[in-house]
Amino acid sequence: MKKDISIYIHIPFCIKKCTYCDFISFDNKNSLKEKYIDSLLKEISLYISALEQYNLKSVFFGGGTPTVINERSIDEILQNIYKAFKIDKEDISESGIEVSIEGNPGALTERKIKKYLASGVNRLSLGLQTINTDELQVMGRIHTAEEFYNSYNLARKNGFENINIDIIFGIPGQTVNTFKKTLNAVIEMNPEHISCYSLKLEEGTKLYKRVKTKEIQEISDEMDRKMYHLAVSELKKAGYIHYEISNFARTGFECRHNKVYWTGGEYLGLGAGAHSYMNGTRFNNKESIEEYINMLENSEKPVSNEEKLSIEEKMSEYMILGLRLIKGISISGFEETFHEDISAVYGKKIDLLLKKKLIKKDENSIVLTKKGLDLANQVFIEFI
Ligand code: SF4
């Protein structure tokens, strides 16, 4: 029987670099766009025979800003993926395959939206981050709240029935009240999915420098947690299911692609810096766009690191990734996967975390407690 696999495609181009961003994304390499797309098509062709043993579960265009790429290129990439799996575009939604694209207002037009839908894209993920103008400026976002509404409404009007909105809390200058304004605005828009992350100050970013030079002030951990608790309670009140530490969805709209990562599924990452996990091996591509293109011009896979996971590493990932899900990890699932008693492997650590009230355990599952959700890293560290 064929296994499932998800495909991630990294598009490392943006109109302007946001102040908090340390992703592999560039606002000054537009001249490489065409070659990059040719390289992606070449990379797909190098995996055709490896993909024969799989069924396609989901496709995710992430970035960067995938919507800055010509919509015909997105279509061409998708057609090549469908061909690799011998499926028709018409069968995509019926067979439950989720095809997502991340987009930003400012890089999204009606023509693009229509073409994405015609190409089989059935989920749109839009980056709002905050509805407040001052906070949008601190983050260096290129759009206004109004432009966001316009993009969202355009996507709805043209037929997107599965939309995610990304928001961030913990922005310097943000207050519980301004964050509540963002939450209310998002709830009002009624997307099927909401991702709500705490801002991480990444070294080397503009925002990091502004905080370190005390030009602006980082918000306290206490405030950060207050905002998280507010998000959980408001989104639940609005009928969203809290299914992962930072993710909320209407029934039936949990992100299938991301769940593959959290449940130890297999995925192939294409594009500069993309990560993959296939047949028990983890590997990632060269981060430099130029090196990525050069290697593919020579028909070489642009892989920079490859590591076969040991059983211990697989167990560790099972625990760390699975505990991100609110339903936690399945004890019988662990034992079926590894043919080991979970108490024999992690008994002491589980007891310690139970004692600290960071996890809860019943007959067949282990989940993070409310305290554990706030201190998730302390839990994960135990399983590394
Ligand atoms: S749009 Fe996203 S990927 Fe691009 S710079 Fe901003 S945060 Fe980074």
CSV table of C-alpha atoms and ligand atoms in Angstrom, one decimal:
chain,number,residue,atom,x,y,z
A,1,MET,CA,0.0,0.0,0.0
A,2,LYS,CA,1.2,3.5,-0.8
A,3,LYS,CA,2.2,5.9,2.0
A,4,ASP,CA,1.0,9.5,2.3
A,5,ILE,CA,3.3,12.4,1.6
A,6,SER,CA,3.0,16.2,1.8
A,7,ILE,CA,4.8,18.6,-0.4
A,8,TYR,CA,6.1,22.0,0.8
A,9,ILE,CA,7.3,24.6,-1.8
A,10,HIS,CA,9.4,27.5,-0.5
A,11,ILE,CA,9.1,30.8,-2.4
A,12,PRO,CA,11.9,33.0,-0.9
A,13,PHE,CA,10.8,36.4,-2.3
A,14,CYS,CA,9.1,39.3,-0.6
A,15,ILE,CA,8.2,42.8,-1.6
A,16,LYS,CA,9.8,44.2,1.5
A,17,LYS,CA,11.5,42.5,4.5
A,18,CYS,CA,9.4,42.8,7.6
A,19,THR,CA,11.3,44.0,10.7
A,20,TYR,CA,10.9,40.8,12.7
A,21,CYS,CA,11.5,38.3,10.0
A,22,ASP,CA,14.4,35.8,9.9
A,23,PHE,CA,12.9,33.4,7.4
A,24,ILE,CA,14.7,32.6,4.2
A,25,SER,CA,13.2,35.5,2.2
A,26,PHE,CA,14.7,38.3,0.2
A,27,ASP,CA,13.4,41.6,-1.1
A,28,ASN,CA,16.4,42.2,-3.3
A,29,LYS,CA,16.7,39.1,-5.5
A,30,ASN,CA,13.8,39.6,-7.9
A,31,SER,CA,16.1,39.1,-10.8
A,32,LEU,CA,16.4,35.4,-9.8
A,33,LYS,CA,12.7,34.7,-9.8
A,34,GLU,CA,12.5,33.1,-13.2
A,35,LYS,CA,15.6,30.9,-12.7
A,36,TYR,CA,14.2,29.9,-9.3
A,37,ILE,CA,11.0,28.6,-10.8
A,38,ASP,CA,12.9,26.7,-13.4
A,39,SER,CA,14.9,25.2,-10.6
A,40,LEU,CA,11.8,24.2,-8.7
A,41,LEU,CA,10.5,22.4,-11.8
A,42,LYS,CA,13.8,20.7,-12.2
A,43,GLU,CA,13.8,19.7,-8.5
A,44,ILE,CA,10.3,18.1,-8.9
A,45,SER,CA,11.5,16.1,-11.8
A,46,LEU,CA,14.5,14.7,-9.8
A,47,TYR,CA,12.0,13.2,-7.2
A,48,ILE,CA,9.5,11.6,-9.7
A,49,SER,CA,10.7,8.1,-9.1
A,50,ALA,CA,10.9,8.5,-5.3
A,51,LEU,CA,7.4,9.9,-5.3
A,52,GLU,CA,6.0,6.8,-7.0
A,53,GLN,CA,5.6,5.0,-3.6
A,54,TYR,CA,3.4,7.8,-2.2
A,55,ASN,CA,-0.1,9.3,-2.3
A,56,LEU,CA,-0.3,13.1,-2.3
A,57,LYS,CA,-1.8,14.4,1.0
A,58,SER,CA,-1.2,18.1,0.8
A,59,VAL,CA,0.7,20.8,-1.0
A,60,PHE,CA,1.8,24.0,0.8
A,61,PHE,CA,3.3,27.1,-0.9
A,62,GLY,CA,5.1,29.0,1.9
A,63,GLY,CA,7.7,31.7,2.1
A,64,GLY,CA,8.6,34.4,1.7
A,65,THR,CA,5.5,35.5,-0.1
A,66,PRO,CA,4.4,32.9,-2.7
A,67,THR,CA,1.8,35.4,-4.1
A,68,VAL,CA,4.6,37.6,-5.4
A,69,ILE,CA,5.3,34.9,-8.0
A,70,ASN,CA,3.5,35.0,-11.3
A,71,GLU,CA,0.3,32.9,-11.0
A,72,ARG,CA,1.2,31.0,-14.2
A,73,SER,CA,4.3,29.7,-12.4
A,74,ILE,CA,2.3,28.5,-9.4
A,75,ASP,CA,0.0,26.7,-11.9
A,76,GLU,CA,3.0,25.2,-13.7
A,77,ILE,CA,4.5,23.9,-10.4
A,78,LEU,CA,1.2,22.4,-9.4
A,79,GLN,CA,0.6,20.7,-12.8
A,80,ASN,CA,4.0,19.1,-12.5
A,81,ILE,CA,3.2,17.9,-9.0
A,82,TYR,CA,-0.1,16.5,-10.1
A,83,LYS,CA,1.6,14.7,-13.0
A,84,ALA,CA,4.2,13.2,-10.6
A,85,PHE,CA,1.3,11.6,-8.6
A,86,LYS,CA,-0.7,10.8,-11.7
A,87,ILE,CA,-3.7,12.8,-10.5
A,88,ASP,CA,-6.0,15.3,-12.2
A,89,LYS,CA,-6.5,18.8,-11.0
A,90,GLU,CA,-10.3,18.1,-11.1
A,91,ASP,CA,-9.8,15.3,-8.5
A,92,ILE,CA,-7.9,17.5,-5.9
A,93,SER,CA,-10.7,18.6,-3.7
A,94,GLU,CA,-12.8,15.4,-4.0
A,95,SER,CA,-9.8,13.3,-2.9
A,96,GLY,CA,-9.3,15.6,0.2
A,97,ILE,CA,-6.0,16.9,-0.9
A,98,GLU,CA,-5.3,20.3,0.7
A,99,VAL,CA,-3.5,22.8,-1.5
A,100,SER,CA,-2.5,25.9,0.4
A,101,ILE,CA,-0.8,29.1,-0.6
A,102,GLU,CA,0.4,31.8,1.8
A,103,GLY,CA,-0.2,35.3,0.6
A,104,ASN,CA,0.1,38.9,1.7
A,105,PRO,CA,-2.2,41.8,0.9
A,106,GLY,CA,-0.3,44.0,-1.5
A,107,ALA,CA,0.8,40.9,-3.4
A,108,LEU,CA,-2.7,39.5,-4.2
A,109,THR,CA,-5.0,40.5,-7.0
A,110,GLU,CA,-8.3,39.2,-8.3
A,111,ARG,CA,-6.6,37.7,-11.3
A,112,LYS,CA,-4.2,35.7,-9.1
A,113,ILE,CA,-7.0,34.5,-6.8
A,114,LYS,CA,-9.0,33.2,-9.8
A,115,LYS,CA,-6.0,31.5,-11.3
A,116,TYR,CA,-5.1,29.9,-8.0
A,117,LEU,CA,-8.6,28.4,-7.6
A,118,ALA,CA,-8.5,27.2,-11.2
A,119,SER,CA,-5.1,25.5,-10.5
A,120,GLY,CA,-6.6,23.5,-7.6
A,121,VAL,CA,-5.5,25.7,-4.7
A,122,ASN,CA,-8.2,25.3,-2.1
A,123,ARG,CA,-6.8,27.0,1.0
A,124,LEU,CA,-5.5,30.5,1.4
A,125,SER,CA,-3.4,31.7,4.3
A,126,LEU,CA,-3.2,35.4,4.8
A,127,GLY,CA,-0.7,37.3,7.0
A,128,LEU,CA,-2.5,40.0,8.9
A,129,GLN,CA,-0.4,40.0,12.2
A,130,THR,CA,-2.3,42.9,13.7
A,131,ILE,CA,-5.1,45.3,12.7
A,132,ASN,CA,-3.5,48.3,14.4
A,133,THR,CA,-1.7,50.8,12.2
A,134,ASP,CA,1.1,51.5,14.8
A,135,GLU,CA,1.8,47.9,15.3
A,136,LEU,CA,1.8,47.1,11.5
A,137,GLN,CA,4.5,49.8,11.2
A,138,VAL,CA,6.6,48.4,14.0
A,139,MET,CA,6.5,45.1,12.2
A,140,GLY,CA,7.3,46.7,8.9
A,141,ARG,CA,4.3,45.2,7.2
A,142,ILE,CA,3.6,46.5,3.7
A,143,HIS,CA,-0.2,46.6,4.1
A,144,THR,CA,-2.8,48.5,6.0
A,145,ALA,CA,-5.8,47.0,7.8
A,146,GLU,CA,-8.0,48.2,5.0
A,147,GLU,CA,-5.9,46.5,2.3
A,148,PHE,CA,-6.1,43.3,4.3
A,149,TYR,CA,-9.9,43.5,4.5
A,150,ASN,CA,-10.0,44.1,0.7
A,151,SER,CA,-7.8,41.0,0.0
A,152,TYR,CA,-9.8,38.9,2.4
A,153,ASN,CA,-13.1,39.9,0.9
A,154,LEU,CA,-11.8,39.4,-2.7
A,155,ALA,CA,-10.7,35.9,-1.8
A,156,ARG,CA,-14.1,35.1,-0.3
A,157,LYS,CA,-16.1,36.7,-3.2
A,158,ASN,CA,-14.1,34.7,-5.7
A,159,GLY,CA,-14.8,31.4,-4.0
A,160,PHE,CA,-12.1,30.6,-1.3
A,161,GLU,CA,-14.0,28.6,1.3
A,162,ASN,CA,-11.0,27.8,3.5
A,163,ILE,CA,-9.0,30.8,4.7
A,164,ASN,CA,-6.5,31.1,7.5
A,165,ILE,CA,-5.5,34.4,9.0
A,166,ASP,CA,-2.1,34.7,10.8
A,167,ILE,CA,-1.9,37.0,13.8
A,168,ILE,CA,0.9,37.8,16.2
A,169,PHE,CA,0.9,39.0,19.8
A,170,GLY,CA,3.7,40.4,21.9
A,171,ILE,CA,4.5,43.2,19.5
A,172,PRO,CA,6.5,46.0,21.2
A,173,GLY,CA,4.0,48.7,22.1
A,174,GLN,CA,1.0,46.3,21.9
A,175,THR,CA,-1.4,46.2,24.9
A,176,VAL,CA,-4.0,43.7,25.9
A,177,ASN,CA,-6.6,46.1,24.6
A,178,THR,CA,-5.0,46.6,21.2
A,179,PHE,CA,-4.5,42.9,20.8
A,180,LYS,CA,-8.2,42.4,21.7
A,181,LYS,CA,-9.1,44.7,18.9
A,182,THR,CA,-7.1,42.5,16.5
A,183,LEU,CA,-8.8,39.4,17.9
A,184,ASN,CA,-12.3,40.9,17.5
A,185,ALA,CA,-11.6,42.1,14.0
A,186,VAL,CA,-10.4,38.6,13.0
A,187,ILE,CA,-13.4,36.9,14.6
A,188,GLU,CA,-15.6,39.3,12.8
A,189,MET,CA,-14.1,38.3,9.5
A,190,ASN,CA,-14.9,34.7,10.3
A,191,PRO,CA,-12.1,32.7,8.7
A,192,GLU,CA,-12.0,29.0,8.9
A,193,HIS,CA,-8.6,28.9,10.6
A,194,ILE,CA,-6.6,31.3,12.8
A,195,SER,CA,-2.9,30.9,13.6
A,196,CYS,CA,-1.9,33.0,16.6
A,197,TYR,CA,1.8,33.1,17.5
A,198,SER,CA,3.8,34.9,20.1
A,199,LEU,CA,6.4,37.2,18.6
A,200,LYS,CA,9.9,35.8,18.8
A,201,LEU,CA,12.6,38.4,18.7
A,202,GLU,CA,15.2,36.9,16.3
A,203,GLU,CA,18.7,38.0,16.5
A,204,GLY,CA,19.9,39.9,13.4
A,205,THR,CA,16.4,41.4,12.6
A,206,LYS,CA,15.7,45.1,12.6
A,207,LEU,CA,13.2,44.7,15.4
A,208,TYR,CA,15.7,42.9,17.5
A,209,LYS,CA,18.2,45.8,17.1
A,210,ARG,CA,15.5,48.4,18.0
A,211,VAL,CA,14.7,46.5,21.2
A,212,LYS,CA,18.4,45.9,22.1
A,213,THR,CA,19.2,49.6,21.7
A,214,LYS,CA,16.2,50.3,23.8
A,215,GLU,CA,14.6,52.4,21.1
A,216,ILE,CA,11.4,50.4,21.7
A,217,GLN,CA,10.5,48.1,24.6
A,218,GLU,CA,9.9,44.4,24.5
A,219,ILE,CA,6.8,43.3,26.2
A,220,SER,CA,7.1,41.3,29.5
A,221,ASP,CA,6.6,37.5,29.7
A,222,GLU,CA,3.6,38.2,31.9
A,223,MET,CA,1.9,40.4,29.3
A,224,ASP,CA,2.7,37.8,26.6
A,225,ARG,CA,1.0,35.1,28.6
A,226,LYS,CA,-2.0,37.4,29.3
A,227,MET,CA,-2.4,37.9,25.6
A,228,TYR,CA,-2.1,34.2,24.9
A,229,HIS,CA,-4.8,33.4,27.5
A,230,LEU,CA,-7.0,36.1,26.0
A,231,ALA,CA,-6.6,34.6,22.5
A,232,VAL,CA,-7.5,31.1,23.7
A,233,SER,CA,-10.6,32.2,25.6
A,234,GLU,CA,-11.9,34.7,22.9
A,235,LEU,CA,-11.3,32.3,20.0
A,236,LYS,CA,-12.9,29.4,21.9
A,237,LYS,CA,-15.8,31.6,22.8
A,238,ALA,CA,-16.2,32.4,19.1
A,239,GLY,CA,-16.5,28.7,18.4
A,240,TYR,CA,-13.0,27.9,17.2
A,241,ILE,CA,-11.4,24.6,18.3
A,242,HIS,CA,-8.0,25.1,19.9
A,243,TYR,CA,-6.2,22.1,18.4
A,244,GLU,CA,-2.6,23.0,18.6
A,245,ILE,CA,-0.6,25.4,20.9
A,246,SER,CA,-0.9,28.3,18.4
A,247,ASN,CA,-3.7,27.1,16.0
A,248,PHE,CA,-7.5,27.3,16.0
A,249,ALA,CA,-10.0,26.1,13.5
A,250,ARG,CA,-13.6,25.6,12.7
A,251,THR,CA,-14.7,22.0,12.8
A,252,GLY,CA,-13.2,20.2,9.8
A,253,PHE,CA,-10.7,22.9,9.0
A,254,GLU,CA,-7.6,22.0,10.9
A,255,CYS,CA,-4.6,22.4,8.7
A,256,ARG,CA,-4.0,19.0,7.2
A,257,HIS,CA,-0.5,20.0,6.0
A,258,ASN,CA,0.8,21.2,9.3
A,259,LYS,CA,-0.7,18.2,11.1
A,260,VAL,CA,1.6,16.0,9.0
A,261,TYR,CA,4.5,17.7,10.7
A,262,TRP,CA,3.1,17.3,14.2
A,263,THR,CA,2.2,13.7,13.7
A,264,GLY,CA,5.5,12.5,12.3
A,265,GLY,CA,4.2,12.1,8.7
A,266,GLU,CA,6.4,12.3,5.6
A,267,TYR,CA,7.0,15.4,3.6
A,268,LEU,CA,9.2,16.6,0.8
A,269,GLY,CA,10.3,20.3,0.9
A,270,LEU,CA,11.2,21.9,-2.4
A,271,GLY,CA,13.1,25.1,-2.8
A,272,ALA,CA,15.9,27.0,-1.0
A,273,GLY,CA,16.2,26.0,2.6
A,274,ALA,CA,13.2,23.6,2.5
A,275,HIS,CA,13.2,20.7,5.0
A,276,SER,CA,12.1,17.1,4.2
A,277,TYR,CA,11.4,13.9,6.0
A,278,MET,CA,11.2,10.7,3.9
A,279,ASN,CA,11.7,7.1,4.7
A,280,GLY,CA,13.1,7.9,8.2
A,281,THR,CA,15.6,10.4,6.8
A,282,ARG,CA,15.6,14.0,7.5
A,283,PHE,CA,17.3,16.3,5.0
A,284,ASN,CA,17.3,20.0,4.0
A,285,ASN,CA,18.2,22.1,1.0
A,286,LYS,CA,20.9,24.7,0.6
A,287,GLU,CA,19.7,28.0,2.0
A,288,SER,CA,21.4,30.2,-0.6
A,289,ILE,CA,19.1,30.8,-3.6
A,290,GLU,CA,22.2,31.1,-5.9
A,291,GLU,CA,23.6,27.7,-4.7
A,292,TYR,CA,20.2,26.1,-5.0
A,293,ILE,CA,19.9,27.3,-8.6
A,294,ASN,CA,23.5,26.3,-9.5
A,295,MET,CA,23.1,22.8,-8.2
A,296,LEU,CA,19.9,22.2,-10.1
A,297,GLU,CA,21.4,23.6,-13.3
A,298,ASN,CA,23.9,20.7,-12.9
A,299,SER,CA,21.0,18.3,-12.3
A,300,GLU,CA,22.1,17.7,-8.7
A,301,LYS,CA,19.7,17.6,-5.8
A,302,PRO,CA,20.4,20.8,-3.8
A,303,VAL,CA,20.6,18.9,-0.5
A,304,SER,CA,23.0,20.2,2.2
A,305,ASN,CA,22.4,17.9,5.2
A,306,GLU,CA,21.0,14.4,5.4
A,307,GLU,CA,20.5,12.4,8.6
A,308,LYS,CA,18.9,9.0,9.2
A,309,LEU,CA,16.9,9.3,12.4
A,310,SER,CA,17.7,6.8,15.1
A,311,ILE,CA,14.8,5.1,17.0
A,312,GLU,CA,15.6,7.4,20.0
A,313,GLU,CA,15.3,10.5,17.8
A,314,LYS,CA,12.1,9.3,16.3
A,315,MET,CA,10.6,8.7,19.8
A,316,SER,CA,11.8,12.1,20.9
A,317,GLU,CA,10.1,13.8,17.9
A,318,TYR,CA,6.9,11.8,18.5
A,319,MET,CA,6.7,13.2,22.0
A,320,ILE,CA,7.8,16.8,21.2
A,321,LEU,CA,5.7,17.3,18.1
A,322,GLY,CA,2.7,15.3,19.4
A,323,LEU,CA,2.5,17.3,22.6
A,324,ARG,CA,2.0,20.5,20.5
A,325,LEU,CA,-1.4,19.1,19.7
A,326,ILE,CA,-4.1,19.8,22.4
A,327,LYS,CA,-5.3,16.2,22.2
A,328,GLY,CA,-1.7,15.3,23.0
A,329,ILE,CA,0.0,12.0,22.2
A,330,SER,CA,-1.5,8.6,22.1
A,331,ILE,CA,0.2,6.1,24.4
A,332,SER,CA,-1.0,3.1,22.4
A,333,GLY,CA,0.1,4.9,19.2
A,334,PHE,CA,3.6,5.3,20.7
A,335,GLU,CA,3.7,1.6,21.7
A,336,GLU,CA,2.4,0.4,18.2
A,337,THR,CA,5.0,2.6,16.5
A,338,PHE,CA,8.0,1.7,18.5
A,339,HIS,CA,7.1,-1.7,20.1
A,340,GLU,CA,8.2,-0.3,23.4
A,341,ASP,CA,6.3,0.5,26.6
A,342,ILE,CA,6.2,4.3,27.0
A,343,SER,CA,6.9,4.0,30.7
A,344,ALA,CA,10.0,2.0,30.1
A,345,VAL,CA,11.4,4.7,27.8
A,346,TYR,CA,10.1,7.9,29.4
A,347,GLY,CA,8.6,6.9,32.8
A,348,LYS,CA,10.9,9.1,34.9
A,349,LYS,CA,10.4,12.1,32.8
A,350,ILE,CA,6.7,11.7,32.6
A,351,ASP,CA,6.5,11.3,36.4
A,352,LEU,CA,8.6,14.5,36.9
A,353,LEU,CA,6.4,16.5,34.5
A,354,LEU,CA,3.2,15.1,36.2
A,355,LYS,CA,4.6,16.2,39.5
A,356,LYS,CA,5.3,19.7,38.1
A,357,LYS,CA,1.7,19.7,36.8
A,358,LEU,CA,3.0,20.4,33.3
A,359,ILE,CA,1.3,17.4,31.7
A,360,LYS,CA,-1.8,15.3,32.4
A,361,LYS,CA,-2.0,11.6,31.7
A,362,ASP,CA,-5.0,9.3,31.3
A,363,GLU,CA,-5.3,5.7,30.1
A,364,ASN,CA,-4.3,6.4,26.6
A,365,SER,CA,-3.0,10.0,26.3
A,366,ILE,CA,-0.6,12.5,27.6
A,367,VAL,CA,-1.5,16.2,27.1
A,368,LEU,CA,-0.1,19.5,28.2
A,369,THR,CA,-1.9,21.2,31.1
A,370,LYS,CA,-2.8,24.9,31.0
A,371,LYS,CA,0.5,25.5,32.8
A,372,GLY,CA,2.2,23.2,30.4
A,373,LEU,CA,0.9,25.2,27.4
A,374,ASP,CA,2.6,28.3,28.9
A,375,LEU,CA,5.8,26.5,29.7
A,376,ALA,CA,5.8,24.1,26.7
A,377,ASN,CA,9.5,24.5,26.1
A,378,GLN,CA,10.3,23.2,29.6
A,379,VAL,CA,8.3,20.1,28.7
A,380,PHE,CA,9.8,19.5,25.3
A,381,ILE,CA,13.4,19.8,26.7
A,382,GLU,CA,12.7,16.7,28.8
A,383,PHE,CA,12.2,14.7,25.6
A,384,ILE,CA,15.3,15.9,23.7
B,1,SF4,S1,6.1,38.7,4.4
B,1,SF4,FE1,6.6,37.0,5.7
B,1,SF4,S2,8.4,36.1,4.8
B,1,SF4,FE2,8.2,38.1,3.9
B,1,SF4,S3,9.5,39.4,5.1
B,1,SF4,FE3,7.4,39.5,6.0
B,1,SF4,S4,7.4,38.0,7.6
B,1,SF4,FE4,9.2,37.5,6.3
